[in-house]
mmCIF file of C-alpha atoms and ligand atoms in Angstrom:
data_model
loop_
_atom_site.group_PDB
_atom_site.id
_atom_site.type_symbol
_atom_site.label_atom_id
_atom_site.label_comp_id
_atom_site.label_asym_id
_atom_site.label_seq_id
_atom_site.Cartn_x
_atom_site.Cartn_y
_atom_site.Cartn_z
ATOM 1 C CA UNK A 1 40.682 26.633 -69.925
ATOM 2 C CA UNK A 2 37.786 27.543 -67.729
ATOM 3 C CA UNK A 3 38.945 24.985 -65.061
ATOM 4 C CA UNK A 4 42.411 26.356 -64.901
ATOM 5 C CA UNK A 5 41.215 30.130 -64.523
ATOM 6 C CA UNK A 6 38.742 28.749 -61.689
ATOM 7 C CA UNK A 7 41.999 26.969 -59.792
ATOM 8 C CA UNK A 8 43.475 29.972 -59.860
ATOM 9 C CA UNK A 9 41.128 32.460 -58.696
ATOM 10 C CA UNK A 10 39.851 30.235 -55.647
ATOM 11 C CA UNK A 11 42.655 30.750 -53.401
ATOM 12 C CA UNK A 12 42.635 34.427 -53.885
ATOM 13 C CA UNK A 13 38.818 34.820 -52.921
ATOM 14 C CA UNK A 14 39.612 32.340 -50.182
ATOM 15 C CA UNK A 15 42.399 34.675 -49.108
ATOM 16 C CA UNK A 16 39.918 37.385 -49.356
ATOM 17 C CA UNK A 17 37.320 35.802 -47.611
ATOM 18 C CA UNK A 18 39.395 34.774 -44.449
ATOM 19 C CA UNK A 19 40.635 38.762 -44.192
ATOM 20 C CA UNK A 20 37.373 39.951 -44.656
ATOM 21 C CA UNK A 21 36.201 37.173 -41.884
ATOM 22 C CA UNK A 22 39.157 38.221 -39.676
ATOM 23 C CA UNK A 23 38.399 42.018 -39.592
ATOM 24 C CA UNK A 24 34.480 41.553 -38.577
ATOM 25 C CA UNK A 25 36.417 38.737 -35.998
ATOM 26 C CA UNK A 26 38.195 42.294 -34.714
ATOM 27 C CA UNK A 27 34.971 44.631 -34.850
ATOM 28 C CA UNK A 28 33.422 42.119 -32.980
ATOM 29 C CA UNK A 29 35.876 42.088 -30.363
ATOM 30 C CA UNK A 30 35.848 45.030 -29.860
ATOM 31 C CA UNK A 31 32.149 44.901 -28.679
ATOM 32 C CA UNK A 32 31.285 42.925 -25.479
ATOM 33 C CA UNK A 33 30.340 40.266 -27.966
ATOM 34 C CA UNK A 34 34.380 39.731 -27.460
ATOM 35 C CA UNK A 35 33.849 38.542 -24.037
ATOM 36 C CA UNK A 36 32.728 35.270 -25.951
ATOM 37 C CA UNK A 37 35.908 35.011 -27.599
ATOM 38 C CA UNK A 38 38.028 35.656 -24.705
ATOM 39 C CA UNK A 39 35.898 32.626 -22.593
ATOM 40 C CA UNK A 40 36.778 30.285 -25.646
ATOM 41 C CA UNK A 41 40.439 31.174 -25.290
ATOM 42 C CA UNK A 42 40.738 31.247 -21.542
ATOM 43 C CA UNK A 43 38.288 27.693 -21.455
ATOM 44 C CA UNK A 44 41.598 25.945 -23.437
ATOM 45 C CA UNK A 45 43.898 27.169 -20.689
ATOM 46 C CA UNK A 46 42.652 26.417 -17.505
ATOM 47 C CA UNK A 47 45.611 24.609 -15.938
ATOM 48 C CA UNK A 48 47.453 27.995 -16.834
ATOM 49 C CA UNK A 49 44.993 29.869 -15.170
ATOM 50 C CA UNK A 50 44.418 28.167 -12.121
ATOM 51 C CA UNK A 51 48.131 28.327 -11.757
ATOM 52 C CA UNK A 52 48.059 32.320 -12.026
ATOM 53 C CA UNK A 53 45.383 32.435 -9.738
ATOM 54 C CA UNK A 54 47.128 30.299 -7.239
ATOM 55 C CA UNK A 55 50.707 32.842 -7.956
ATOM 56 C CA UNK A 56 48.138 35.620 -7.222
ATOM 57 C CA UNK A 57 47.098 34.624 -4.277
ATOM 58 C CA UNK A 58 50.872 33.712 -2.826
ATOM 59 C CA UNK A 59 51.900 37.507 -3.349
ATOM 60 C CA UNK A 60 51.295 39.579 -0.307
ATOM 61 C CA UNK A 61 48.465 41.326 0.132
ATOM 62 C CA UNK A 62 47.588 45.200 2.134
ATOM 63 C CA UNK A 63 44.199 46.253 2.763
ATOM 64 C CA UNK A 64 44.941 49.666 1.168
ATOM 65 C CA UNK A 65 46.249 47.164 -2.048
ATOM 66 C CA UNK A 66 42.159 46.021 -1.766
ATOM 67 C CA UNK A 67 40.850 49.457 -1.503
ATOM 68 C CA UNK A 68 42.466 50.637 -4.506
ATOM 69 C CA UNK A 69 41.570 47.365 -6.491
ATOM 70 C CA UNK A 70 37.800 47.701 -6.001
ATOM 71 C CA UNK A 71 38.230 51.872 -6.835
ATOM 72 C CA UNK A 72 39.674 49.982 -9.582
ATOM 73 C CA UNK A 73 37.295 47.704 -10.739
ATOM 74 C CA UNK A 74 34.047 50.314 -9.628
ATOM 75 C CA UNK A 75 35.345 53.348 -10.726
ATOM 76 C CA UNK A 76 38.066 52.479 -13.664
ATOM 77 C CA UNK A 77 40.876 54.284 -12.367
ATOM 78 C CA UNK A 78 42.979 54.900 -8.996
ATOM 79 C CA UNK A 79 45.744 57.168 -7.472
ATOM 80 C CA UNK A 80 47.938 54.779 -6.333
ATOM 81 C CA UNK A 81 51.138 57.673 -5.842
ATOM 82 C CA UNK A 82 50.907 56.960 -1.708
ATOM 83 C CA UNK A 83 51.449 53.677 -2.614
ATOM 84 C CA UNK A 84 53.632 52.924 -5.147
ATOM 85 C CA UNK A 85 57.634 52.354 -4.488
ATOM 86 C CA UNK A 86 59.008 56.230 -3.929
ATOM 87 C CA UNK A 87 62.590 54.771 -5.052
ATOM 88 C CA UNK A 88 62.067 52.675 -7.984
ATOM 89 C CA UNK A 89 59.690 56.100 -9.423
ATOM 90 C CA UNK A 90 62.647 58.061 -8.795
ATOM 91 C CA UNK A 91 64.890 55.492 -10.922
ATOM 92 C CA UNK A 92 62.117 55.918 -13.605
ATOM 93 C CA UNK A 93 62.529 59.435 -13.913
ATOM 94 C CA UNK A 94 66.365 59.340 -13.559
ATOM 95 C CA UNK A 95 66.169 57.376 -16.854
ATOM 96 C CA UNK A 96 63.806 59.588 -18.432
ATOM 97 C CA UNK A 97 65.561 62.758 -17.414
ATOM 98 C CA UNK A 98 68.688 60.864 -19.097
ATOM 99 C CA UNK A 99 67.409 60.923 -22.442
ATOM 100 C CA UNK A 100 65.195 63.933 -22.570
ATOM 101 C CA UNK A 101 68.517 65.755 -22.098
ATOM 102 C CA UNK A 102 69.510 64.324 -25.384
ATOM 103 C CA UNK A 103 66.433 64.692 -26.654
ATOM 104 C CA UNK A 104 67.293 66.385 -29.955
ATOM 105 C CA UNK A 105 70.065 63.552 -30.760
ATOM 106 C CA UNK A 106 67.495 60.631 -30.242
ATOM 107 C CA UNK A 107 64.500 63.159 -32.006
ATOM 108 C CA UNK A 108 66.490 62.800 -34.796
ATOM 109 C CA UNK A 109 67.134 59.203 -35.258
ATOM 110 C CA UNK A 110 63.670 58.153 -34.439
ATOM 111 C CA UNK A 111 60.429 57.729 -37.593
ATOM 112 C CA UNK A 112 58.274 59.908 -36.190
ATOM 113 C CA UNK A 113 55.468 58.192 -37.996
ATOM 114 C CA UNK A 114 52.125 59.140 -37.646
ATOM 115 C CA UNK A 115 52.423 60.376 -34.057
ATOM 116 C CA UNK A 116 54.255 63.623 -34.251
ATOM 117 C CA UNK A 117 53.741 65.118 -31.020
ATOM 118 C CA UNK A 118 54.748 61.882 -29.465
ATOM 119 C CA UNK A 119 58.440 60.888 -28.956
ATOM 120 C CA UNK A 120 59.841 57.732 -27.808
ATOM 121 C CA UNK A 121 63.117 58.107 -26.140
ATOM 122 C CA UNK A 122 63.383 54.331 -25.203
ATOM 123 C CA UNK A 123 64.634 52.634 -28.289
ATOM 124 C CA UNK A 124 68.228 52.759 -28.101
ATOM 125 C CA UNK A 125 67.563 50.603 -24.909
ATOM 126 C CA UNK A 126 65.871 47.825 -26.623
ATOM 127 C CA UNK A 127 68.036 43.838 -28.101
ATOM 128 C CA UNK A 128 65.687 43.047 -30.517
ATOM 129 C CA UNK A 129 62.755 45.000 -29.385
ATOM 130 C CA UNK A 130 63.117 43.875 -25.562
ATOM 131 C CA UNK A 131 63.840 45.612 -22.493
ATOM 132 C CA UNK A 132 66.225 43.618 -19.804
ATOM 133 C CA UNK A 133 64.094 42.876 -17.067
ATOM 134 C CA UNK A 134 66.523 44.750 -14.887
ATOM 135 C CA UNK A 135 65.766 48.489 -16.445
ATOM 136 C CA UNK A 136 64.039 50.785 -13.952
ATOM 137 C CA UNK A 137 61.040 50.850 -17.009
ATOM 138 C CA UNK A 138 60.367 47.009 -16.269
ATOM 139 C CA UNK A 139 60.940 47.013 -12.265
ATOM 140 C CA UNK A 140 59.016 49.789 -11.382
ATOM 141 C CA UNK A 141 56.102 47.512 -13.737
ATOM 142 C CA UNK A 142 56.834 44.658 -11.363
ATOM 143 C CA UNK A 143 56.041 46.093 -8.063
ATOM 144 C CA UNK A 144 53.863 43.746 -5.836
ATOM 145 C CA UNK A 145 51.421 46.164 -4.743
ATOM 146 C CA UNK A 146 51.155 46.861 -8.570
ATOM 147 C CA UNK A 147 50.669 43.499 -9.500
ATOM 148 C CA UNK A 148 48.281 42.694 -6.607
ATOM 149 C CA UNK A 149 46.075 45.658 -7.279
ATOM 150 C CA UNK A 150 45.711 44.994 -10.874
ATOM 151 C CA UNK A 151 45.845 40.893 -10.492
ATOM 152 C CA UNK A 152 42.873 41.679 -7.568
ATOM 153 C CA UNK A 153 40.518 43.130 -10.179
ATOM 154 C CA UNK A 154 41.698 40.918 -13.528
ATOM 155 C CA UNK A 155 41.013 37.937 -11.046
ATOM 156 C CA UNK A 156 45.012 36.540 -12.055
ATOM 157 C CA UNK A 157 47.855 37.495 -12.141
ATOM 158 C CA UNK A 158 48.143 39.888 -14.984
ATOM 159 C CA UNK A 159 50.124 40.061 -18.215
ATOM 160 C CA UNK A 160 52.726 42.917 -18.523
ATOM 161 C CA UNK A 161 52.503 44.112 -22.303
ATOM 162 C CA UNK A 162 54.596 46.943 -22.386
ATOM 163 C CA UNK A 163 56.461 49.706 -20.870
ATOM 164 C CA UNK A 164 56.876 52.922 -22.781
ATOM 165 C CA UNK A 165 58.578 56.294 -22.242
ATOM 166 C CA UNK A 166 56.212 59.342 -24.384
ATOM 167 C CA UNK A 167 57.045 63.061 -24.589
ATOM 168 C CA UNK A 168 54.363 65.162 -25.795
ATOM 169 C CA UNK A 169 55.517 68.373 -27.361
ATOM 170 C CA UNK A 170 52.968 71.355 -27.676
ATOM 171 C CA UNK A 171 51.298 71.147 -30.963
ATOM 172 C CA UNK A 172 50.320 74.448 -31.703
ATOM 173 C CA UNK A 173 47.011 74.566 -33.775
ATOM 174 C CA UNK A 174 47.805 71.525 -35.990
ATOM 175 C CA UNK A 175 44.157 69.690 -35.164
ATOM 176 C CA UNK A 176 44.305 67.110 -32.579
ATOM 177 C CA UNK A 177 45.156 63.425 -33.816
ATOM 178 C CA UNK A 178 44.859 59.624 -32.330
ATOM 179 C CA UNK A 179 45.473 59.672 -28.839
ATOM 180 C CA UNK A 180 44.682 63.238 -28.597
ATOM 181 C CA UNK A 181 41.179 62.388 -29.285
ATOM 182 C CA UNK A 182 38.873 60.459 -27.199
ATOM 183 C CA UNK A 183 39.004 56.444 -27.361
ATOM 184 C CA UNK A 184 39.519 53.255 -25.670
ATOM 185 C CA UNK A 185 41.921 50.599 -25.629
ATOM 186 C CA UNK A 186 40.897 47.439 -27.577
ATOM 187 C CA UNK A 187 44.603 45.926 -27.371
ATOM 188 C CA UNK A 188 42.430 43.037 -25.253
ATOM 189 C CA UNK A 189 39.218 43.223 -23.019
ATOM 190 C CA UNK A 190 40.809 43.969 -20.058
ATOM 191 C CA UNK A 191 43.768 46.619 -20.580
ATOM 192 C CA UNK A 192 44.654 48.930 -17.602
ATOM 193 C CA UNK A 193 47.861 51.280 -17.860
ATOM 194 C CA UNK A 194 50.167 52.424 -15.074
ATOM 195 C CA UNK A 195 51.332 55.845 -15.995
ATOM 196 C CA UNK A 196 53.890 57.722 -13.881
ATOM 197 C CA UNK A 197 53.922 61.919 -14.918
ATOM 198 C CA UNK A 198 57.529 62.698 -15.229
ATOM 199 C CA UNK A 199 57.327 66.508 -15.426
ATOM 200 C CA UNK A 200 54.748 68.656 -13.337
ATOM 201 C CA UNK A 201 51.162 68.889 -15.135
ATOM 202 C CA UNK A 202 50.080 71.654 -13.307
ATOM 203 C CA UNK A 203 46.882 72.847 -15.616
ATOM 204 C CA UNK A 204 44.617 71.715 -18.388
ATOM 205 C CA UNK A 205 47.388 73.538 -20.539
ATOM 206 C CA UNK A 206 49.816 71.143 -19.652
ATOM 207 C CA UNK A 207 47.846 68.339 -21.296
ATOM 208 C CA UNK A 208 46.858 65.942 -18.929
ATOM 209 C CA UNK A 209 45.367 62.892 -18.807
ATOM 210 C CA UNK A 210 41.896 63.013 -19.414
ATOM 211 C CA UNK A 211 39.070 60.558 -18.766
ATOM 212 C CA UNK A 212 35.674 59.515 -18.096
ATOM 213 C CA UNK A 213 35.114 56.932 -15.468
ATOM 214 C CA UNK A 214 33.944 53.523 -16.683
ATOM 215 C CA UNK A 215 30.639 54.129 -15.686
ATOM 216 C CA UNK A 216 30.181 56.949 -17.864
ATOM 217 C CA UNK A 217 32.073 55.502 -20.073
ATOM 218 C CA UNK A 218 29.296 52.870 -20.561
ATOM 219 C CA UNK A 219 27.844 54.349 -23.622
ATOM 220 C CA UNK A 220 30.868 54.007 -25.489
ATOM 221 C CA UNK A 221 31.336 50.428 -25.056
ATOM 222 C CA UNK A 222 30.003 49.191 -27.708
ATOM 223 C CA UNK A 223 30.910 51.927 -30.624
ATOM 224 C CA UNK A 224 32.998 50.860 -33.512
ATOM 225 C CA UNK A 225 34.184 54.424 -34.300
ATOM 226 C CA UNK A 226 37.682 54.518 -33.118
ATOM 227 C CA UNK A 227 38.309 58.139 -32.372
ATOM 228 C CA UNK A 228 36.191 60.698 -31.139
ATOM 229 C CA UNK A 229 35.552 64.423 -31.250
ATOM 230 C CA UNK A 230 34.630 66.356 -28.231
ATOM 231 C CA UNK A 231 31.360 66.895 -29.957
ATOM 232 C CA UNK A 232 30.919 63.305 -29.914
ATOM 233 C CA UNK A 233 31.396 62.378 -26.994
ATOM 234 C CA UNK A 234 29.688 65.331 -25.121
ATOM 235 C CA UNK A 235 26.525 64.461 -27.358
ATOM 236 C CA UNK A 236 26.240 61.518 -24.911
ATOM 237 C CA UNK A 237 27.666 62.367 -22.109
ATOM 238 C CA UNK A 238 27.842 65.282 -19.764
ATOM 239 C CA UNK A 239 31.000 67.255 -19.634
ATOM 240 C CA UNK A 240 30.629 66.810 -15.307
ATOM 241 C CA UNK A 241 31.723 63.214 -15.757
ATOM 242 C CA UNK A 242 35.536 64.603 -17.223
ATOM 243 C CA UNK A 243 38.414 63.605 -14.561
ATOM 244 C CA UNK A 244 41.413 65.298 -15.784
ATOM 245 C CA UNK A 245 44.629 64.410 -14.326
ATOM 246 C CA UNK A 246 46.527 67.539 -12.560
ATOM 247 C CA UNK A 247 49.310 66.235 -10.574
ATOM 248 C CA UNK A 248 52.871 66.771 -9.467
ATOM 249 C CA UNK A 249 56.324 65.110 -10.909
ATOM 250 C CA UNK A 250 56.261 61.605 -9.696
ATOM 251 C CA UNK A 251 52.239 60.863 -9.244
ATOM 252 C CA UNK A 252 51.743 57.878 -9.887
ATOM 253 C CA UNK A 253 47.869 56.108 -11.596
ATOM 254 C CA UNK A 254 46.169 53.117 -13.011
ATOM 255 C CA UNK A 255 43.329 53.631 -15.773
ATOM 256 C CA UNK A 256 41.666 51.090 -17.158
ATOM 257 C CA UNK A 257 41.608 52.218 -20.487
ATOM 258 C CA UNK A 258 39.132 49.608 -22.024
ATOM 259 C CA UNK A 259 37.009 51.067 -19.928
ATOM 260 C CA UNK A 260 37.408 54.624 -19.685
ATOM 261 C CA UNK A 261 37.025 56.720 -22.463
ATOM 262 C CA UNK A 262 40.256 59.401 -22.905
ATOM 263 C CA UNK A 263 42.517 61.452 -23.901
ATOM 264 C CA UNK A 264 45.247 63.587 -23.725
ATOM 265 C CA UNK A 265 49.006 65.560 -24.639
ATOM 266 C CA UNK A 266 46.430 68.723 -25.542
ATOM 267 C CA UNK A 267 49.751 70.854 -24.807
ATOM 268 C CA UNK A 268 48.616 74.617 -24.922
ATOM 269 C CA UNK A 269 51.224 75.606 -22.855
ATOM 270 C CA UNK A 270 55.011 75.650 -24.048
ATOM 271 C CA UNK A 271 55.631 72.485 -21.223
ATOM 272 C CA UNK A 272 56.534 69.734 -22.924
ATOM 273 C CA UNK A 273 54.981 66.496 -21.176
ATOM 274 C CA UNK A 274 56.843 63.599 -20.069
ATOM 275 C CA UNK A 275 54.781 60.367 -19.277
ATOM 276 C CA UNK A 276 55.833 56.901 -18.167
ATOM 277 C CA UNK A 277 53.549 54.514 -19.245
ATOM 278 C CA UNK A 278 53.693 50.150 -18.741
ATOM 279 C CA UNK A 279 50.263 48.202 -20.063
ATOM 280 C CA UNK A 280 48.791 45.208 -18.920
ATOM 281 C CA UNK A 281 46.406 42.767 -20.044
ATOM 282 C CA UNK A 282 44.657 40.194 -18.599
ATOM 283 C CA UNK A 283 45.398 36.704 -20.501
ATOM 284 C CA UNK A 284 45.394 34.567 -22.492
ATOM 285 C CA UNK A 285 45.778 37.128 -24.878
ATOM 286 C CA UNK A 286 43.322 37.933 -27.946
ATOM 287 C CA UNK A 287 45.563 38.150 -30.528
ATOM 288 C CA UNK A 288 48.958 36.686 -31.608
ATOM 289 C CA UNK A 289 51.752 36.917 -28.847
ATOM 290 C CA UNK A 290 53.793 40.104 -30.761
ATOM 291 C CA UNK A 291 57.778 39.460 -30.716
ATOM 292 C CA UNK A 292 59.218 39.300 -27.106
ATOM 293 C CA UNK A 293 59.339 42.717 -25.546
ATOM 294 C CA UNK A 294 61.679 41.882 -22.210
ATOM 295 C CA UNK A 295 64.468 39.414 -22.040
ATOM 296 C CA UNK A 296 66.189 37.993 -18.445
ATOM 297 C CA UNK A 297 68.878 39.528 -17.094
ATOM 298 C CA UNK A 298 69.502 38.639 -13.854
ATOM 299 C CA UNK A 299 67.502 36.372 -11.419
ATOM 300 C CA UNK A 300 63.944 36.541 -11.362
ATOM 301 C CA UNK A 301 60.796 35.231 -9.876
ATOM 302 C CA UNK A 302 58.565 32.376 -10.909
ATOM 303 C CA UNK A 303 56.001 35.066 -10.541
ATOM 304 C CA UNK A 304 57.884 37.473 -12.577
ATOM 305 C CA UNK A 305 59.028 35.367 -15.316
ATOM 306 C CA UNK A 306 54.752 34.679 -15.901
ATOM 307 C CA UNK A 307 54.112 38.144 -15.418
ATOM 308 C CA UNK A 308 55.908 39.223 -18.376
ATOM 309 C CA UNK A 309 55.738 35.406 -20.248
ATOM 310 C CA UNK A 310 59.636 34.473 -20.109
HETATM 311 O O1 LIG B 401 48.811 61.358 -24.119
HETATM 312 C C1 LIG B 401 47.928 61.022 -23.351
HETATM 313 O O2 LIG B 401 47.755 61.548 -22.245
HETATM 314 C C2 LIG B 401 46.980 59.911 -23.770
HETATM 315 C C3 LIG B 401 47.622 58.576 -23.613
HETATM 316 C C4 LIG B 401 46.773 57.488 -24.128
HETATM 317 O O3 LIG B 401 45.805 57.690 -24.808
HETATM 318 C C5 LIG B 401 47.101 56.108 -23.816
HETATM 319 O O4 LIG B 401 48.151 55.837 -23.193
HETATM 320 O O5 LIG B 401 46.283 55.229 -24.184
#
C-alpha cells in the first residue's frame, strides 16, 4: 500500500520541483546572473553566430548608422527619425490610419484582457499569428540602417521578435497599470524596440514615452519587482534623469528597454495615442522559440529570412 501511494506522489513533487526550479531559472535571468545563461546558450551555437556576424558585416554601413549605434549602446536610446526610410514610415501610418478609422468595429472583436487602455488593431492581419513579410509593419522592421544600428551594438545581426500596432486611449483616473508603470523588458538580455509615434505627442498629456537612460537606469538592474511606482523609482533616482518623448507624427526611436527603465500611455489629455512598435532581441533566444510570427511572401534576403528566423 505504502509503495503504491509513494509511486504515485513522486512524479507530482517532481513536477513541482522542476516548476519551482524553472521560475528561480526566470528570476535569475532576469538579474545579470542571466548573462551566464545566455553565454551557455550562445557557446552551443557558434557556427550560427559567426555566420550572423559575418551577414552583419556584408550589410552596408554609414558613419551616421555608427554614431547612432554607440548613442545606442552608451546612452540606451537614439532618435533615429533623420534617418530612418521617410516612405516606408509613411506606409506604416497609412496602415495604421486604416484601421484606427474602424476602430470601434475591430474594438469590439478584440479580448481586451488585462490591458484596457491598450488596443491592438493588427490582428485581422495575422495567418496563424504571422504577419507576411511583405506588410509595411515587417518592412519598415527590416530597414538596413535599422538592422545595422541595432546589429552594431548586439554585435550580430539581430533577431526581429515582433511588430505591433498599440492605441492608448485616455484613462481617466482608473490608477495606472503594467506598462503604464515603470519597468524593463526581460523578454531576453538584450531587447531594444523601434517605435514609430503615429499621432502627434505634443505634451506630457499626450502620454509619451518615458524613460531613464541606461545609466541611470543602473540601479534597477538587478530588482525582481516587476512594476514600479513613481515613488519607487524616484526613491533612487533623481527625477533630472526622466527623458520623455515629445515628438511629431512620424518620429521615429530605438530604446533599449532592458536597459532603460519606462513608461508610458499616461493620456491626460482627450488624444488618443497611436504607437508603432517592432522588438528585437539579440539571439539565441532565452526561452522557447514562441509560434512563428511572419511567414514569406514574396522574395527575400538570406539576411532577411535570419533576421526574422524563416
Ligand atoms: O505605452 C508606452 O508608451 C509604453 C510602452 C512600453 O512599455 C513598451 O513598449 O515596452
Amino acid at each position: 500500500m505504502t509503495m503504491v501511494s509513494t509511486a504515485s506522489a513522486t512524479p507530482v513533487a517532481k513536477k513541482h520541483k522542476i516548476s519551482q526550479f524553472r521560475r528561480l531559472l526566470w528570476h535569475v535571468n532576469r538579474t545579470d546572473l542571466g548573462w551566464i545563461t545566455k553565454a551557455t546558450l550562445s557557446s552551443l551555437q557558434l557556427r550560427a553566430r559567426a555566420r550572423r556576424i559575418e551577414m552583419l558585416n556584408s550589410l552596408p554601413a554609414a558613419p551616421e548608422w555608427s554614431a547612432a549605434s554607440r548613442q545606442l549602446g552608451e546612452q540606451g536610446y537614439v532618435d533615429v527619425s533623420a534617418i530612418v526610410d521617410r516612405g516606408l514610415a509613411e506606409a506604416v501610418a497609412h496602415v495604421a490610419q486604416g484601421k484606427v478609422s474602424r476602430l470601434n468595429e475591430l474594438a469590439g472583436k478584440q479580448e481586451l484582457g488585462h490591458k484596457s487602455f491598450w488596443v491592438s488593431l493588427l490582428d485581422e492581419d495575422l495567418v496563424n499569428g504571422a504577419f507576411a513579410t511583405d506588410h509595411p509593419f515587417v518592412r519598415y522592421a527590416l530597414q538596413t540602417s535599422v538592422l545595422r544600428i541595432m546589429g552594431d551594438f548586439m554585435h550580430e545581426l539581430p533577431q526581429l521578435s515582433d511588430v505591433l500596432l498599440t492605441l492608448s486611449r485616455p484613462t481617466e483616473n482608473q490608477p495606472l497599470s503594467y506598462s503604464q508603470l515603470w519597468h524593463l523588458d526581460h523578454d531576453d538580455k538584450r531587447v531594444c524596440k523601434l517605435f514609430i509615434y503615429l499621432t502627434d505627442v505634443r505634451d506630457t498629456a499626450d502620454g509619451p514615452l518615458t524613460f531613464i537612460p541606461a545609466p541611470s537606469s543602473k540601479p534597477f538592474r538587478n530588482t525582481l519587482k516587476s512594476h514600479m511606482s513613481d515613488d519607487q523609482v524616484f526613491s533612487r533616482v533623481d527625477r533630472s534623469a526622466v527623458k520623455e518623448i515629445v515628438a511629431p507624427r512620424l518620429s521615429s526611436f530605438i530604446v533599449n528597454t532592458a536597459r532603460c527603465l519606462h513608461m508610458g500611455s499616461r493620456i491626460l489629455s482627450d488624444r488618443p495615442r497611436l504607437l508603432y512598435t517592432a522588438t528585437y532581441i539579440q539571439p539565441p533566444r532565452m526561452y522557447p522559440e514562441p509560434a512563428a510570427r511572419f511567414r514569406a511572401v514574396g522574395p527575400l534576403s538570406e539576411i532577411e529570412r535570419a533576421v526574422m528566423r524563416l
